[in-house]
Coordinates of C-alpha atoms in Angstrom, one line a residue:
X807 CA -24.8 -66.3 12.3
X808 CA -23.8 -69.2 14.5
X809 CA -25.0 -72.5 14.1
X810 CA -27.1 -73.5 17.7
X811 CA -26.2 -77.1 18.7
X812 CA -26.1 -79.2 21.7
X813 CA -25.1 -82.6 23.2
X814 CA -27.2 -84.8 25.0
X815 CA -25.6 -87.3 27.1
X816 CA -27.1 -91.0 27.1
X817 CA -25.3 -92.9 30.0
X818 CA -24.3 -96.1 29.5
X819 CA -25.5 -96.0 25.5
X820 CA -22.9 -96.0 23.3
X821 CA -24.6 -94.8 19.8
X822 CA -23.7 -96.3 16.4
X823 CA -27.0 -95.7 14.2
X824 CA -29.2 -93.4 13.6
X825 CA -32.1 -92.4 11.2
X826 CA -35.2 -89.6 11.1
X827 CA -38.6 -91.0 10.5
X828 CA -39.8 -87.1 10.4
X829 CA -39.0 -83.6 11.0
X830 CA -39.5 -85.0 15.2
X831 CA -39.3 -88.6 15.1
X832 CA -35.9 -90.0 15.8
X833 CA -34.7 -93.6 15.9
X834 CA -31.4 -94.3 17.2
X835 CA -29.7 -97.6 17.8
X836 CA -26.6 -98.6 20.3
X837 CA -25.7 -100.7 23.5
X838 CA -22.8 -102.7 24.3
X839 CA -22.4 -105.0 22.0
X840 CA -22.6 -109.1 21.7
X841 CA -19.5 -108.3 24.8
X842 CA -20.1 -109.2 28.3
X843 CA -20.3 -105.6 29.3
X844 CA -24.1 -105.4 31.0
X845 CA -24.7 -102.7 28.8
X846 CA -28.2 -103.6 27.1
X847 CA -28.5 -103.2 22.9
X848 CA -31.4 -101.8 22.0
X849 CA -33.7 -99.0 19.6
X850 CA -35.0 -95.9 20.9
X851 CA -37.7 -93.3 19.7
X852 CA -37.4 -90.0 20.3
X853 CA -39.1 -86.6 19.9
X854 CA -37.4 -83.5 19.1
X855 CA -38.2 -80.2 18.2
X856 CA -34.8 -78.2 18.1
X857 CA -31.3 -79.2 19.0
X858 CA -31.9 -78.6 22.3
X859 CA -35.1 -81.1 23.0
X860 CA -34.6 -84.4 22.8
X861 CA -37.7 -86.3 24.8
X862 CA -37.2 -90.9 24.8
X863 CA -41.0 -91.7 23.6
X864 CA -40.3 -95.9 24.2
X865 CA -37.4 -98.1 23.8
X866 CA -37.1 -101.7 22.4
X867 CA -34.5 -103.7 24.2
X868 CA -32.9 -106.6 22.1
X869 CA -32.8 -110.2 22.9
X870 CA -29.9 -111.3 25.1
X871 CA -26.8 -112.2 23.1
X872 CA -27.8 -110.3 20.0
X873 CA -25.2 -107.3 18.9
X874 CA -26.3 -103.6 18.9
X875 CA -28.1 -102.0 15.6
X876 CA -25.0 -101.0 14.0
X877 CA -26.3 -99.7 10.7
X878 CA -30.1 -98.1 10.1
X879 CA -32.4 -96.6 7.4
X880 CA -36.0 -95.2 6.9
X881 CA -38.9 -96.4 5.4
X882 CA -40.6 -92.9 5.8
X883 CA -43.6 -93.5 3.8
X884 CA -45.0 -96.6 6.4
X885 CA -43.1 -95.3 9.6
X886 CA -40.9 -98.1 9.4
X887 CA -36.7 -99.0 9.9
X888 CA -34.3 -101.2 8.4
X889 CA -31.7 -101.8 11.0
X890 CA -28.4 -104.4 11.1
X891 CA -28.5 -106.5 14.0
X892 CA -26.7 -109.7 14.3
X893 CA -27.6 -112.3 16.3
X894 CA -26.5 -114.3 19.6
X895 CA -23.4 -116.0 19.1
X896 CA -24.9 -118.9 19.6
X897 CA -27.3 -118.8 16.6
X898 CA -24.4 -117.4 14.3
X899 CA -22.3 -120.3 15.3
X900 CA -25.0 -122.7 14.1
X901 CA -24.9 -120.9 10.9
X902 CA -27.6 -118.5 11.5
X903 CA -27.8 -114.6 11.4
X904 CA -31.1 -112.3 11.1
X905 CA -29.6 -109.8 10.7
X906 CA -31.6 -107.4 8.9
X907 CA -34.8 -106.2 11.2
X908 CA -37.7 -104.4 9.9
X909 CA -39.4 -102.6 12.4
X910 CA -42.8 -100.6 12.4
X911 CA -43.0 -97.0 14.8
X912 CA -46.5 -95.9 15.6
X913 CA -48.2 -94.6 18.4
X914 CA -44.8 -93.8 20.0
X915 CA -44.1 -97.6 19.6
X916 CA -41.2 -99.5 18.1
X917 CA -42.4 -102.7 17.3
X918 CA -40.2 -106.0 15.5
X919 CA -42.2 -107.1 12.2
X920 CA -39.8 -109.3 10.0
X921 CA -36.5 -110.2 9.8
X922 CA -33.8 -111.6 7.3
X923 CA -30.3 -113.3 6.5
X924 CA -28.5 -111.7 4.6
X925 CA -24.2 -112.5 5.7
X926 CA -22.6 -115.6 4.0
X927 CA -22.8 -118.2 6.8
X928 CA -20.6 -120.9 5.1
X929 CA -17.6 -119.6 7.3
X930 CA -18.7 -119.1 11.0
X931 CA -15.3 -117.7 12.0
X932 CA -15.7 -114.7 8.9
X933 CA -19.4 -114.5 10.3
X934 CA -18.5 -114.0 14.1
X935 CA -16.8 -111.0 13.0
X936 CA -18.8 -110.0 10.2
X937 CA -22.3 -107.8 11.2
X938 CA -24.4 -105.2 8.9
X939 CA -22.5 -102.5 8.5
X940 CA -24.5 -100.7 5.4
X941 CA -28.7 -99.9 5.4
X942 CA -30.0 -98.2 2.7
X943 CA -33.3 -97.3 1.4
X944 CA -34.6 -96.6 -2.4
X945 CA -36.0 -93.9 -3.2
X946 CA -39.2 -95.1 -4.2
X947 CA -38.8 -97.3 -0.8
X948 CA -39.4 -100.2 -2.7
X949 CA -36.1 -101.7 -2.3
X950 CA -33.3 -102.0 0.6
X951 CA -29.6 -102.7 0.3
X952 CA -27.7 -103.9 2.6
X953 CA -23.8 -105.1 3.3
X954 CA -21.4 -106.6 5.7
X955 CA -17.8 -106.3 5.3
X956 CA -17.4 -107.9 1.8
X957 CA -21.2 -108.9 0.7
X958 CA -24.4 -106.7 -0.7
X959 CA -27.7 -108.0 -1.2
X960 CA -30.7 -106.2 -3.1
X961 CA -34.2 -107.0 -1.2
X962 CA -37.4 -106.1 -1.9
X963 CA -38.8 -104.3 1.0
X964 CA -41.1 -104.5 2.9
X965 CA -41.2 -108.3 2.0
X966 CA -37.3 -108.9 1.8
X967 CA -37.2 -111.0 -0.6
X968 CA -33.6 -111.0 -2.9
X969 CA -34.3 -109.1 -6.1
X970 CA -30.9 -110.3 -7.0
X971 CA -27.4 -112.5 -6.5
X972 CA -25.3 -111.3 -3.5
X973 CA -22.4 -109.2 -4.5
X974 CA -19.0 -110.5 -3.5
X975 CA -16.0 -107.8 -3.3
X976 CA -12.7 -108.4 -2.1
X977 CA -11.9 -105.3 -0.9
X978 CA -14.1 -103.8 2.6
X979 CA -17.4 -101.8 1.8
X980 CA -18.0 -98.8 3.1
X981 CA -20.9 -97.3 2.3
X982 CA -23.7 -97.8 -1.0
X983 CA -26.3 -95.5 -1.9
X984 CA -29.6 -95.4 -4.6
X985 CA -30.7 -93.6 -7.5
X986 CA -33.2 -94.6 -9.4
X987 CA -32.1 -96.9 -11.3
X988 CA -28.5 -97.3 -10.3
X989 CA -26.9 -98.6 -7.1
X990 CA -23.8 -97.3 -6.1
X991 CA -21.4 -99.3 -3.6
X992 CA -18.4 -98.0 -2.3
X993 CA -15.0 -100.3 -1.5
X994 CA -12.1 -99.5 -0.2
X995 CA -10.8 -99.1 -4.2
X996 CA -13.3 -98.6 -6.3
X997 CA -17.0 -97.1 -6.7
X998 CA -19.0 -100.1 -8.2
X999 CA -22.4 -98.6 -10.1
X1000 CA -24.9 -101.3 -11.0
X1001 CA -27.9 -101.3 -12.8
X1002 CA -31.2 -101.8 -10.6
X1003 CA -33.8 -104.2 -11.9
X1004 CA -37.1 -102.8 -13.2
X1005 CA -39.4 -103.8 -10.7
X1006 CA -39.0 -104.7 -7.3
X1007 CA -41.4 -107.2 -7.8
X1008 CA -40.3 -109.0 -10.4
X1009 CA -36.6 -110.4 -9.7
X1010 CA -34.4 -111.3 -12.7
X1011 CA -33.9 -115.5 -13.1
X1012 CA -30.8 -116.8 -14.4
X1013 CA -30.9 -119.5 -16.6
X1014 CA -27.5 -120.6 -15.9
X1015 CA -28.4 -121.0 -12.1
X1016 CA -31.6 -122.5 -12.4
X1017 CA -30.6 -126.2 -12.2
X1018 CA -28.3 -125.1 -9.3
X1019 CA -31.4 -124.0 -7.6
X1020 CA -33.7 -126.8 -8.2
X1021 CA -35.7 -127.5 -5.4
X1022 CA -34.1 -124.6 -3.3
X1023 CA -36.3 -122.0 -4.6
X1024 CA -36.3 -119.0 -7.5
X1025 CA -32.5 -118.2 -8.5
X1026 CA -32.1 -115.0 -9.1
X1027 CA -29.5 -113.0 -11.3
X1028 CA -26.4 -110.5 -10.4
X1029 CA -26.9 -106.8 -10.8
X1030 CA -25.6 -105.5 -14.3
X1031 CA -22.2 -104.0 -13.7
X1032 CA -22.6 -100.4 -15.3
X1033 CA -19.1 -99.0 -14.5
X1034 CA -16.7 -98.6 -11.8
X1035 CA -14.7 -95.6 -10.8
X1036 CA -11.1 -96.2 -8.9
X1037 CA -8.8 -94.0 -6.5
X1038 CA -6.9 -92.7 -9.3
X1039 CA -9.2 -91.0 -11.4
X1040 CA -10.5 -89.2 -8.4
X1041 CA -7.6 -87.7 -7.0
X1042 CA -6.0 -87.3 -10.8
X1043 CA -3.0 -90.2 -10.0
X1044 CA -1.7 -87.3 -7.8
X1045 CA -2.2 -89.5 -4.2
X1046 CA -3.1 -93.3 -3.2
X1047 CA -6.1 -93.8 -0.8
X1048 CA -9.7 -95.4 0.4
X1049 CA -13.1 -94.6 -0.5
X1050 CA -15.1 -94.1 2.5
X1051 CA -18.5 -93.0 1.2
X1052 CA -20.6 -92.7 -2.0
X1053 CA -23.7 -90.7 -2.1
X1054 CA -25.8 -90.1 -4.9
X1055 CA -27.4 -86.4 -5.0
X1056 CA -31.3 -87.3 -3.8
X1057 CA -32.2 -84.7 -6.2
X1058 CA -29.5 -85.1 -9.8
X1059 CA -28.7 -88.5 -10.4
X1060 CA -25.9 -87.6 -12.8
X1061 CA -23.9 -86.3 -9.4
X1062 CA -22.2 -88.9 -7.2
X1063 CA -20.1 -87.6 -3.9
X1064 CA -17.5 -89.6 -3.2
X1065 CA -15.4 -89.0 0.1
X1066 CA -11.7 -90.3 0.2
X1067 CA -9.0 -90.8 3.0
X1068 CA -5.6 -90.4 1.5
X1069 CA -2.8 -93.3 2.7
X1070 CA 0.0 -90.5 3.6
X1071 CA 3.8 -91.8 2.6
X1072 CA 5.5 -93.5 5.4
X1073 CA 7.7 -90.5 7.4
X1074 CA 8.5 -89.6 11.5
X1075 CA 8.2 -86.4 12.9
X1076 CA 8.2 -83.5 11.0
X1077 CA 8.8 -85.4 7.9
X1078 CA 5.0 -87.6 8.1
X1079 CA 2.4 -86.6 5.8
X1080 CA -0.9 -86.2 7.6
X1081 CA -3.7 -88.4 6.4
X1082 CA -5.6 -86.2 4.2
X1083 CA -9.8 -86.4 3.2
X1084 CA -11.1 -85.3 0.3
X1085 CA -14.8 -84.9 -1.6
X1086 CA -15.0 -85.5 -5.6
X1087 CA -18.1 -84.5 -7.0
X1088 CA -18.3 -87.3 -9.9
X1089 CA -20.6 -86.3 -12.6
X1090 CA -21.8 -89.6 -14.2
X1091 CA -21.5 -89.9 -18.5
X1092 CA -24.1 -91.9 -21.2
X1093 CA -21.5 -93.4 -21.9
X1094 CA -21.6 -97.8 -23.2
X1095 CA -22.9 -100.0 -20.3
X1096 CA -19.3 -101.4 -18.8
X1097 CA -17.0 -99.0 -19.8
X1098 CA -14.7 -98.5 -16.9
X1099 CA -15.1 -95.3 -15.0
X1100 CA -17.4 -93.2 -17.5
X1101 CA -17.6 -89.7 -16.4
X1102 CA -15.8 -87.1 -15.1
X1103 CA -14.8 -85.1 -11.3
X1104 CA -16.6 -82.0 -12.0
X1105 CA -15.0 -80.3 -8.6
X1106 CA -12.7 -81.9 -6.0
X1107 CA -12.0 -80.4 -2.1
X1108 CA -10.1 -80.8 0.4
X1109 CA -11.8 -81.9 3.3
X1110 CA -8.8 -81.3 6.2
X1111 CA -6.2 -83.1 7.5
X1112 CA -8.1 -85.7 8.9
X1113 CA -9.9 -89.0 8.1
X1114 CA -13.3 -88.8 7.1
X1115 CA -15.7 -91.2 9.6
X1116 CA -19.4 -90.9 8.5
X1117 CA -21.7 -88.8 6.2
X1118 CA -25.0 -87.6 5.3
X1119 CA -26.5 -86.0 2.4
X1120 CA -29.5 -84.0 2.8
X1121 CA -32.9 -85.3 1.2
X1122 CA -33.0 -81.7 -0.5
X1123 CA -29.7 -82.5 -2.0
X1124 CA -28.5 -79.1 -0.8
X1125 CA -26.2 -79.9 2.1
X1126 CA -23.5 -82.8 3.0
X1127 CA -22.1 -83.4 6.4
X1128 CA -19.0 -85.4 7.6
X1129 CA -17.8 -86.5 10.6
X1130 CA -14.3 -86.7 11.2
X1131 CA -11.3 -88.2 13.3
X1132 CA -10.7 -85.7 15.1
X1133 CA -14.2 -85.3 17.1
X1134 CA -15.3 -82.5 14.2
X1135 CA -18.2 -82.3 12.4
X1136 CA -18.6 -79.6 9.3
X1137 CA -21.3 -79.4 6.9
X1138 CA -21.0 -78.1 3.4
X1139 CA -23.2 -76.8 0.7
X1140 CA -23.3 -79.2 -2.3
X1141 CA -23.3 -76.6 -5.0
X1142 CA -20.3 -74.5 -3.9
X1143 CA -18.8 -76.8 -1.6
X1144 CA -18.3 -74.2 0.9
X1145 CA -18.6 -74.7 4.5
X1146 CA -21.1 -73.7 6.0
X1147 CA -20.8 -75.2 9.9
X1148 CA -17.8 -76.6 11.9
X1149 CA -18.0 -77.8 14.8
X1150 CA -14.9 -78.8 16.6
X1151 CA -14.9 -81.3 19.9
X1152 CA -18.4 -82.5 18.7
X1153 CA -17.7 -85.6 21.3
X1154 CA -14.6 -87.6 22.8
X1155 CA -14.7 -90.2 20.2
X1156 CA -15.1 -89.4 16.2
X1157 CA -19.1 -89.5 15.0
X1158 CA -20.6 -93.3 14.2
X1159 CA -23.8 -92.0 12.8
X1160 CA -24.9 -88.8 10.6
X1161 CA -28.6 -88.4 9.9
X1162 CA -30.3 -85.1 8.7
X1163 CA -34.0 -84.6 9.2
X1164 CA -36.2 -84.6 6.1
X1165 CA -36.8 -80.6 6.1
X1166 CA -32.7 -80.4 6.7
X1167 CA -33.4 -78.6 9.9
X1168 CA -31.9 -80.7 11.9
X1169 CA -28.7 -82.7 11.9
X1170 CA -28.1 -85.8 14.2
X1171 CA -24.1 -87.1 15.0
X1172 CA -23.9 -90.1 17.0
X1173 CA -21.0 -91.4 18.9
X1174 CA -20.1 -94.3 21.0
X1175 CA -18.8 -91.8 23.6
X1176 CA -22.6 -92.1 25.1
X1177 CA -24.1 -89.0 23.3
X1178 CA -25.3 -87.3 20.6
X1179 CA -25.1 -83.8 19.3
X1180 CA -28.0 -82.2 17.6
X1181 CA -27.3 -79.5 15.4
X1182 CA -29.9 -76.4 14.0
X1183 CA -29.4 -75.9 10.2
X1184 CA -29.3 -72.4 10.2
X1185 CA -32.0 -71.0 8.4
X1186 CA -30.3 -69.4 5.6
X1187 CA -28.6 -72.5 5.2
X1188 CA -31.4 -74.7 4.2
X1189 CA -33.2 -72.0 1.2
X1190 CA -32.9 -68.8 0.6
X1191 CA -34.7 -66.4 -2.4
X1192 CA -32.2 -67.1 -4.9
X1193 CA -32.2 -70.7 -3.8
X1194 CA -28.2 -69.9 -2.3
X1195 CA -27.3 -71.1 0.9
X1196 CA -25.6 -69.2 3.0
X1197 CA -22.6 -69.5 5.2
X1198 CA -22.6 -69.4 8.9
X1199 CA -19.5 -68.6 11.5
X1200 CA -17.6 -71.9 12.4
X1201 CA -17.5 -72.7 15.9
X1202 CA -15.8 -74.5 18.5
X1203 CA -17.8 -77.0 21.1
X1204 CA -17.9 -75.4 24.9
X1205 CA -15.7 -78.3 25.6
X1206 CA -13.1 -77.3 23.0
X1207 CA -10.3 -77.0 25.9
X1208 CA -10.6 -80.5 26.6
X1209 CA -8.5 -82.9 24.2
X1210 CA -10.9 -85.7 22.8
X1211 CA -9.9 -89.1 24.2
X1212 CA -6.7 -90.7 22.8
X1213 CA -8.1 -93.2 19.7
X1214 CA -6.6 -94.5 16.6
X1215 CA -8.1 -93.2 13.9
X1216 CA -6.1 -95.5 11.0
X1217 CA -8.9 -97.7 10.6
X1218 CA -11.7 -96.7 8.3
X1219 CA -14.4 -97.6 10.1
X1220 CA -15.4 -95.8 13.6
X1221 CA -17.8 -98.6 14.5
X1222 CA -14.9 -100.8 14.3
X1223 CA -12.4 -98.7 16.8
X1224 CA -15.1 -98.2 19.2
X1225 CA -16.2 -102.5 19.1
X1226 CA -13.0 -103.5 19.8
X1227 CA -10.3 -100.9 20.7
X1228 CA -12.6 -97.4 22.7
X1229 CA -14.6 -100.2 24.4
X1230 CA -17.7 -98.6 26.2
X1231 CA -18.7 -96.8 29.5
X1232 CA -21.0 -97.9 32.2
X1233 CA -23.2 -95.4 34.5
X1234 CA -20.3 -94.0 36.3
X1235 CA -18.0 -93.2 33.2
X1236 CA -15.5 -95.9 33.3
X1237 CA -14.6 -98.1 30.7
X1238 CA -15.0 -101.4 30.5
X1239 CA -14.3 -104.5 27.8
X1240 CA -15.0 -103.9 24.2
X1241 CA -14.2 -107.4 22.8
X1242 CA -14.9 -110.2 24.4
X1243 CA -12.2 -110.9 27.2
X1244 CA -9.5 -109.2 25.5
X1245 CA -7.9 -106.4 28.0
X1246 CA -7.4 -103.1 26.7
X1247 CA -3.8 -103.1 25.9
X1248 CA -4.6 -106.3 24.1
X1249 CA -7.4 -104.5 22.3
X1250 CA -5.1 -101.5 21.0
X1251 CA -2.7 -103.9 19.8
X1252 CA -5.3 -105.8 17.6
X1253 CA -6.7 -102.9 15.9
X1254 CA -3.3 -101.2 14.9
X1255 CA -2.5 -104.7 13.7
X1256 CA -5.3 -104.9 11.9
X1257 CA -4.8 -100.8 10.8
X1258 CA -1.3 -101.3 9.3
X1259 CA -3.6 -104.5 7.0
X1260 CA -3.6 -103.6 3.1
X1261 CA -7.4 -104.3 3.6
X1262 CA -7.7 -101.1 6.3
X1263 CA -5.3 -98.5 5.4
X1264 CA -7.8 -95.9 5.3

């Protein structure tokens, strides 16, 4: 059985977010960036059916001078999204950034409601670079995390209030996720797991931070530090690498995936190692609050031999999708960690943005190639009598001839190659700036200076 997918081209839309209010309902978020490039940032709604209709319902075009949504989540239960948007450049060199948006959908509207800071704006150089590059959602929906490149903050949603201290980490965040009552973030090192508070409502004070805060509001405490899991333990001290995502199961909370990129050993031509991904199904111990690492990798697999980009566990828990380096996309079952789709050429630049559908019949990949792909779970790959999934053939995009477009793929973070190295394309195709006034050549020299960083060896 062959999986049915299709790409749908957006010109001049460069996607980088993405995330199903419904089975139909689609939100995804792009644009051009805070660059000079005329290309407009902005959310769009669409309805879709299958992989092959996608129909624009309304669009909501940002101010002028504010970045594109580069990070999104759903409030399902009030038609709602969470999306990271910075502001103008003006604004964030006066010290100020909203940039978390809540926004309501209805009637086949999206419509701003509230908005929040949530980036340390003490240095304005860090915060010119820095933007929201992590939205998630509780469970319950009664909370929202969300991080830049070093920083997490807990809000209560939908008011936004913090429910807790920022979290400061030294090493870049990639991704964080919820259980119930843990949140899980993911650096470049380690897995942090932190105990939530017990009611959204009801923050935490701390004592020590209360004369601080005199005058200056309610202070509120850190998260409890549960455990942290490193590099190491998941790949049994047999390989050195980054963590690139962290996803609790929606469905066990004892199971945590955790993608890693291996950092090959330095070697030339036939002697290089290939950067290597892998998935560790970590299954998470009673063991005492603060013991380091507490649990155990019930399964590991290889992923390829290729850097992981993006992925997306299904709300059934049954299925996990990556995105990949190379312009693939595959999608495994959870349980066997068998694959079930791969889909090679997906685009001409690696996937930004996953996002199932909450039935897991449809899969959504994003890229800032001006496209997505939607892809048809098959149905025996969703549930089955014995509650199995079942595999289907891998194939090839029609476009598999055509080698994707040359981009390094050394840094972790897709949404950074395609800010400031890919650049973006206007209506006829051609590429124009990506950062500011720097030329191209200029461009690939900064990002595989900043790829060969400790900080971005991914």
């Amino acid at each position: 059985m062959r999986a049915k997918h299709t790409k749908h081209d957006l010109p001049a839309f460069p996607v980088y977010s993405s995330a199903f209010l419904s089975d139909t309902e689609l939100v995804i978020g792009g644009g051009g960036g805070q660059a000079k490039t005329g290309i407009k940032n902005k959310l769009r709604l669409f309805e879709t059916q299958n992989d092959s209709q996608l129909k624009q319902v309304d669009e909501l075009e940002l101010a002028p001078g504010e970045d594109a949504p580069m990070s999104m989540a759903a409030a399902r239960k009030t038609s709602k999204v969470i999306a990271g948007v910075n502001s103008s450049e003006d604004r964030l060199k006066a010290g100020h950034n909203d940039n978390c948006r809540v926004l309501n959908v209805a009637d086949k509207k999206i419509t701003p409601l509230s908005s929040q800071g949530t980036l340390p704006t003490e240095d304005i150089e860090h915060l010119l670079e820095d933007y929201q590059r992590v939205t998630v959602v509780s469970p319950d929906e009664s909370m929202v995390a969300v991080a830049g490149t070093h920083d997490v903050t807990l809000l209560s949603f939908p008011s936004l209030e913090p429910l807790a201290a920022p979290l400061h980490f030294g090493d870049e965040i990639y991704d964080a996720s919820f259980s119930d009552n843990t949140l899980a973030i993911a650096t470049t090192g380690k897995v942090h797991l932190h105990d939530l508070p017990t009611s959204s409502s009801s923050p935490a004070t701390s004592p020590s931070s209360k004369k601080k805060s005199k005058g200056k509001g309610k202070a509120v405490a850190p998260l409890p530090v549960q455990r942290t899991i490193d590099v190491p333990t998941l790949l049994d001290g047999t390989a050195t690498g980054s963590i690139r995502a962290a996803k609790f199961s929606p469905t066990d909370p004892s199971k945590l995936f955790i993608a890693v990129n291996t950092t090959p050993a330095r070697g030339k031509g036939k002697r290089a190692v290939p950067r290597q991904s892998f998935l560790c199904v970590w299954t998470i111990s009673n063991g005492e609050k603060g013991e380091k690492g507490a649990g155990t990798v019930e399964r590991t697999k290889k992923l390829g031999d290729r850097a992981l980009t993006c992925c997306d566990v299904s709300l059934d828990g049954r299925l996990i999708a990556f995105g990949f380096s190379d312009c693939s996309i595959s999608l495994l079952d959870t349980k066997t960690l068998t694959p079930l789709v791969t889909i090679l050429k997906a685009h001409e630049f690696p996937s930004t943005t996953l996002a199932f559908n909450p039935q897991a019949t449809l899969l959504v990949s994003g890229s800032a190639d001006n496209s997505v792909r939607l892809i048809s779970v098959p149905a025996g790959g969703t549930r089955d009598g014995m509650g199995e999934l079942s595999s289907c053939v891998a194939q090839e995009d029609e476009d598999a001839d055509r080698p994707p477009l040359s981009m390094d793929d050394d840094h972790p973070d897709p949404h950074y190659a395609s800010r400031h190295r890919a650049g973006v394309r206007d209506e006829a195709g051609l590429r124009v700036g990506g950062a500011g006034s720097r030329s191209l050549t200029a461009q690939e020299d900064f990002v595989r200076r900043r790829s060969s960083g400790s900080s971005s060896g991914l």
